[in-house]
CSV table of C-alpha atoms in Angstrom, one decimal:
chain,number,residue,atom,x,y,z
N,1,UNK,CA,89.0,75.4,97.1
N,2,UNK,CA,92.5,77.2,97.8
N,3,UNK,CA,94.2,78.0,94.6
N,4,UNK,CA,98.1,77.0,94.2
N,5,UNK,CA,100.5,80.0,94.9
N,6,UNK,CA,101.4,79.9,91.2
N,7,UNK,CA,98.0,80.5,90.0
N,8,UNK,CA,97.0,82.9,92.4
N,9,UNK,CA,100.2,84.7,91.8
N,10,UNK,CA,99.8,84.3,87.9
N,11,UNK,CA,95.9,85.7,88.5
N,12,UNK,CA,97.0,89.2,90.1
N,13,UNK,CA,100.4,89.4,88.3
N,14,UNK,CA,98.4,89.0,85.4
N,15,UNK,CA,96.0,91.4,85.9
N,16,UNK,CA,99.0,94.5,87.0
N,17,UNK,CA,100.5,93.9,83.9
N,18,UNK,CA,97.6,94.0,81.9
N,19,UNK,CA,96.8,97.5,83.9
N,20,UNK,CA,100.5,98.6,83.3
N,21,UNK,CA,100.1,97.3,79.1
N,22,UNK,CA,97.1,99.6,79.0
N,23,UNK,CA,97.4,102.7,80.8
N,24,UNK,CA,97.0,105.4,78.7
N,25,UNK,CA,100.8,107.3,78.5
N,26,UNK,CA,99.1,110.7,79.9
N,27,UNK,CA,97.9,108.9,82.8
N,28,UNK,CA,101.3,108.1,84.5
N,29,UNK,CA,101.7,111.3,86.2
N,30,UNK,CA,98.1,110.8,87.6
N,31,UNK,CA,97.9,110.7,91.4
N,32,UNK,CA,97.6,107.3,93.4
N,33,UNK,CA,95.4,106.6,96.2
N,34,UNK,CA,99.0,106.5,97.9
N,35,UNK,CA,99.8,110.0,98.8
N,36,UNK,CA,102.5,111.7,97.4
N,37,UNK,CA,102.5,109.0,94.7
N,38,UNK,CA,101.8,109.3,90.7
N,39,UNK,CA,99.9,105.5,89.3
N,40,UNK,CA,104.3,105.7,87.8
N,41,UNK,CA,104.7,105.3,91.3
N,42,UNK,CA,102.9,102.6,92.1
N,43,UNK,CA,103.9,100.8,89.7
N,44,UNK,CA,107.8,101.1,89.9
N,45,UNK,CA,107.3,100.2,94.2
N,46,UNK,CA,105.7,97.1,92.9
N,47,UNK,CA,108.4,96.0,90.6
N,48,UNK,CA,111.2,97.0,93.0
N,49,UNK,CA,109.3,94.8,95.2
N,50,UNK,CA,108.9,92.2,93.0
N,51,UNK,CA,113.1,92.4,92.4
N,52,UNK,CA,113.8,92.7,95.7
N,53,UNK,CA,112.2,89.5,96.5
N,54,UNK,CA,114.3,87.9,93.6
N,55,UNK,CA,117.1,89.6,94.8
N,56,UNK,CA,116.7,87.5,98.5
N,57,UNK,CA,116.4,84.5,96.8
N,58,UNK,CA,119.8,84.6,95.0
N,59,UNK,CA,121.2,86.6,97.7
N,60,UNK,CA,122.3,89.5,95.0
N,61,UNK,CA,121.6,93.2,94.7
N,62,UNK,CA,118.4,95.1,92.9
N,63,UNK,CA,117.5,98.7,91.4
N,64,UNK,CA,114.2,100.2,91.6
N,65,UNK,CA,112.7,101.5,88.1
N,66,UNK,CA,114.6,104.4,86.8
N,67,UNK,CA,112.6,106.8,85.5
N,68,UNK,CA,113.2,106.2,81.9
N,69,UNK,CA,112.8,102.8,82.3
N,70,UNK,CA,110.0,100.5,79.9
N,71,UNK,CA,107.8,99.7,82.5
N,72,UNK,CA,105.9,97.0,80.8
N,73,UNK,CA,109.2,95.0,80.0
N,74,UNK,CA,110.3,95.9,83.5
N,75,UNK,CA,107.0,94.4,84.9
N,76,UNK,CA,107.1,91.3,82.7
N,77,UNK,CA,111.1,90.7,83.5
N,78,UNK,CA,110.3,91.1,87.2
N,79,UNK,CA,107.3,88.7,87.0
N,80,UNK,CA,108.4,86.4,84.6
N,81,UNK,CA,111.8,85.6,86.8
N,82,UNK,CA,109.1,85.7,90.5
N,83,UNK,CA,106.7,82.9,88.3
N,84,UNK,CA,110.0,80.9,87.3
N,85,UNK,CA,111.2,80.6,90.7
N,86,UNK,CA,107.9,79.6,92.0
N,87,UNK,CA,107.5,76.4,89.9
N,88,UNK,CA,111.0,75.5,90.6
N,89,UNK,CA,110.3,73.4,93.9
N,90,UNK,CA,113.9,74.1,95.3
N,91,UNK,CA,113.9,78.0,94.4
N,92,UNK,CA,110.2,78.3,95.9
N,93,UNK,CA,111.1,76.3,99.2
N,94,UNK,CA,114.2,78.5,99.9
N,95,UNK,CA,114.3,80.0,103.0
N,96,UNK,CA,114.5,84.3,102.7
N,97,UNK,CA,116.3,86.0,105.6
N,98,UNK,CA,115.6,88.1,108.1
N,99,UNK,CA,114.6,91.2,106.0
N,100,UNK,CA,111.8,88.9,104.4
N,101,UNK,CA,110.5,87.0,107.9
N,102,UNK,CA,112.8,84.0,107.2
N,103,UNK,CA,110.3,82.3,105.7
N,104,UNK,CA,110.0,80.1,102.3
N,105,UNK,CA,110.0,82.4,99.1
N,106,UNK,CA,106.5,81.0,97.6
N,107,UNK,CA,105.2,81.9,101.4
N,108,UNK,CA,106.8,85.5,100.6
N,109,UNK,CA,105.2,85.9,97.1
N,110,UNK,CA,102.2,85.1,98.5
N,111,UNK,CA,102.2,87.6,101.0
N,112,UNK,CA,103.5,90.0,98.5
N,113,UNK,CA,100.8,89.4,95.8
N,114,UNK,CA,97.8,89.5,98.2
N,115,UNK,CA,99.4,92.5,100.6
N,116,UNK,CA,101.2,94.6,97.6
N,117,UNK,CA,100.5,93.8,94.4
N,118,UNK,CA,96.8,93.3,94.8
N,119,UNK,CA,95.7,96.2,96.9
N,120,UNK,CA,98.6,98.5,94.7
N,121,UNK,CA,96.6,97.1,91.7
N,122,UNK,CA,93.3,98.7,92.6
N,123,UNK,CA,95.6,101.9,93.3
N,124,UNK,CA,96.6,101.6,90.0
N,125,UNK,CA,93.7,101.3,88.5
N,126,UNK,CA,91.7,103.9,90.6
N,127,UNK,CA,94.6,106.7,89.6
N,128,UNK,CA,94.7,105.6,85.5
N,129,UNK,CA,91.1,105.2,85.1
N,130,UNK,CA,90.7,101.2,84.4
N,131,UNK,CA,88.7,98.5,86.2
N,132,UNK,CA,89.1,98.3,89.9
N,133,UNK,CA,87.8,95.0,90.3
N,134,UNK,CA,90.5,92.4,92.4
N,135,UNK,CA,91.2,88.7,92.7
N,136,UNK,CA,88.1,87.7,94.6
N,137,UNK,CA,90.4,84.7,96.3
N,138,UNK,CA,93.2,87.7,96.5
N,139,UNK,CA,90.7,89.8,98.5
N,140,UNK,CA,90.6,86.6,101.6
N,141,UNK,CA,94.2,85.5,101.4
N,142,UNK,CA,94.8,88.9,102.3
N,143,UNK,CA,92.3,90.0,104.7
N,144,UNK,CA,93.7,86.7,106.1
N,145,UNK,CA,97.1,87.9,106.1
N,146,UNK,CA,96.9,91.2,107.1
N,147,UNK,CA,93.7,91.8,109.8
N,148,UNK,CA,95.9,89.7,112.4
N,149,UNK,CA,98.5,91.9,111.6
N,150,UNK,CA,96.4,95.2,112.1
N,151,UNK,CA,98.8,97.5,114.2
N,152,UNK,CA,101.9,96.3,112.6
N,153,UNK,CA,101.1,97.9,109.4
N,154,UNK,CA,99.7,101.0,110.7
N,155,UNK,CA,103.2,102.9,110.4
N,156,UNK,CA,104.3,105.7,108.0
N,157,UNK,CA,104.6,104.7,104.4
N,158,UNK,CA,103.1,101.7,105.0
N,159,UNK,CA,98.9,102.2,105.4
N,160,UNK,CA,97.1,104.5,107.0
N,161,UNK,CA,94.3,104.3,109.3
N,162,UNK,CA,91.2,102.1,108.2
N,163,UNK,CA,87.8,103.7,107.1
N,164,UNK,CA,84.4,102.5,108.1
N,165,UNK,CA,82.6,100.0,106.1
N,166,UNK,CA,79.0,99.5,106.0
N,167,UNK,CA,78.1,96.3,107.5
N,168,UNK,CA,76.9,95.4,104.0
N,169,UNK,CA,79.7,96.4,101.8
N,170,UNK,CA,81.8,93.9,99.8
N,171,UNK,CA,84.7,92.0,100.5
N,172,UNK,CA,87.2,94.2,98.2
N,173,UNK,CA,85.4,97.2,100.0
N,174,UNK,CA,86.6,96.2,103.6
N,175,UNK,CA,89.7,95.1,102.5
N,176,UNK,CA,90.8,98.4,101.0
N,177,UNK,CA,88.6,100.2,103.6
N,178,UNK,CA,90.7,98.2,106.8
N,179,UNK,CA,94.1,99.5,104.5
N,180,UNK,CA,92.7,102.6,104.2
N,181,UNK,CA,91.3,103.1,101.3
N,182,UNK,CA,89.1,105.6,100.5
N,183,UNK,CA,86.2,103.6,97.9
């Protein structure tokens, strides 16, 4: 059975901001599976995402993290206003623009849960040292969403070519192997 997009999006946001609450400070400068990028990183691209998104809802402008920004409260201000908006049925029904597909907002979240915040939470976790383990349902809604889209997301700072997976390996495997993912 197929979760609501408000608890699927409650699931993963959940579990970045849990990774975000308890990454030890020393590990921020740690690198990501992203290249060039610290777990600091990953963390501030997926709450400028996050306000981005909120930002093409209400039509208004967004900041990415600064770098003396409190990421927690950044995380939990960004989430707390994407959860709002998704149990608001007018808010969640609104139609984004161009820049977004012009497609519904809860449609949006969940592509951006399942494509960037889930896969950016294993990243996370890989480069600070906590559990790796995703959002089993996570895992399908975006294999779902993004093996159709395969060459589309092969461009620069987007992901890079796909890895082999054994023919045996788990569904989180060949999902972050097919965005490659190193595992």
């Amino acid at each position: 059975m197929e979760s609501s997009i408000q608890d699927l999006y409650g699931r993963i946001a959940y579990r970045f901001g849990h990774l975000i609450e308890n990454c030890p400070p020393e590990k921020w400068d740690q690198p990501s599976p992203c290249p060039g990028w610290t777990a600091w990183d990953v963390a501030a691209h997926v709450i400028s995402n996050h306000r981005r998104a909120v930002a093409g809802l209400d039509d208004s402008t967004y900041d990415a993290p600064g770098p003396d920004e409190d990421l927690l409260r950044a995380w939990q201000s960004a989430s707390g206003v994407v959860k709002a908006a998704l149990y608001d049925q007018k808010r969640a029904n609104t139609l984004l623009g161009e820049e977004f597909g012009c497609i519904p907002f809860e449609e949006f979240v969940k592509r951006m849960a399942c494509a960037d915040t889930l896969i950016h939470t294993w990243d996370l976790a890989r480069a600070t040292g906590q559990g790796e383990t995703l959002d089993a349902e996570g895992v399908s809604v975006a294999m779902a969403i993004l093996v159709p889209e395969d060459d589309d997301i092969r461009v620069p700072g987007a992901f890079g070519a796909k890895c082999s997976s054994t023919a045996d390996a788990a569904p989180q495997t060949r999902l972050l192997n097919f965005l490659g993912r190193q595992v």
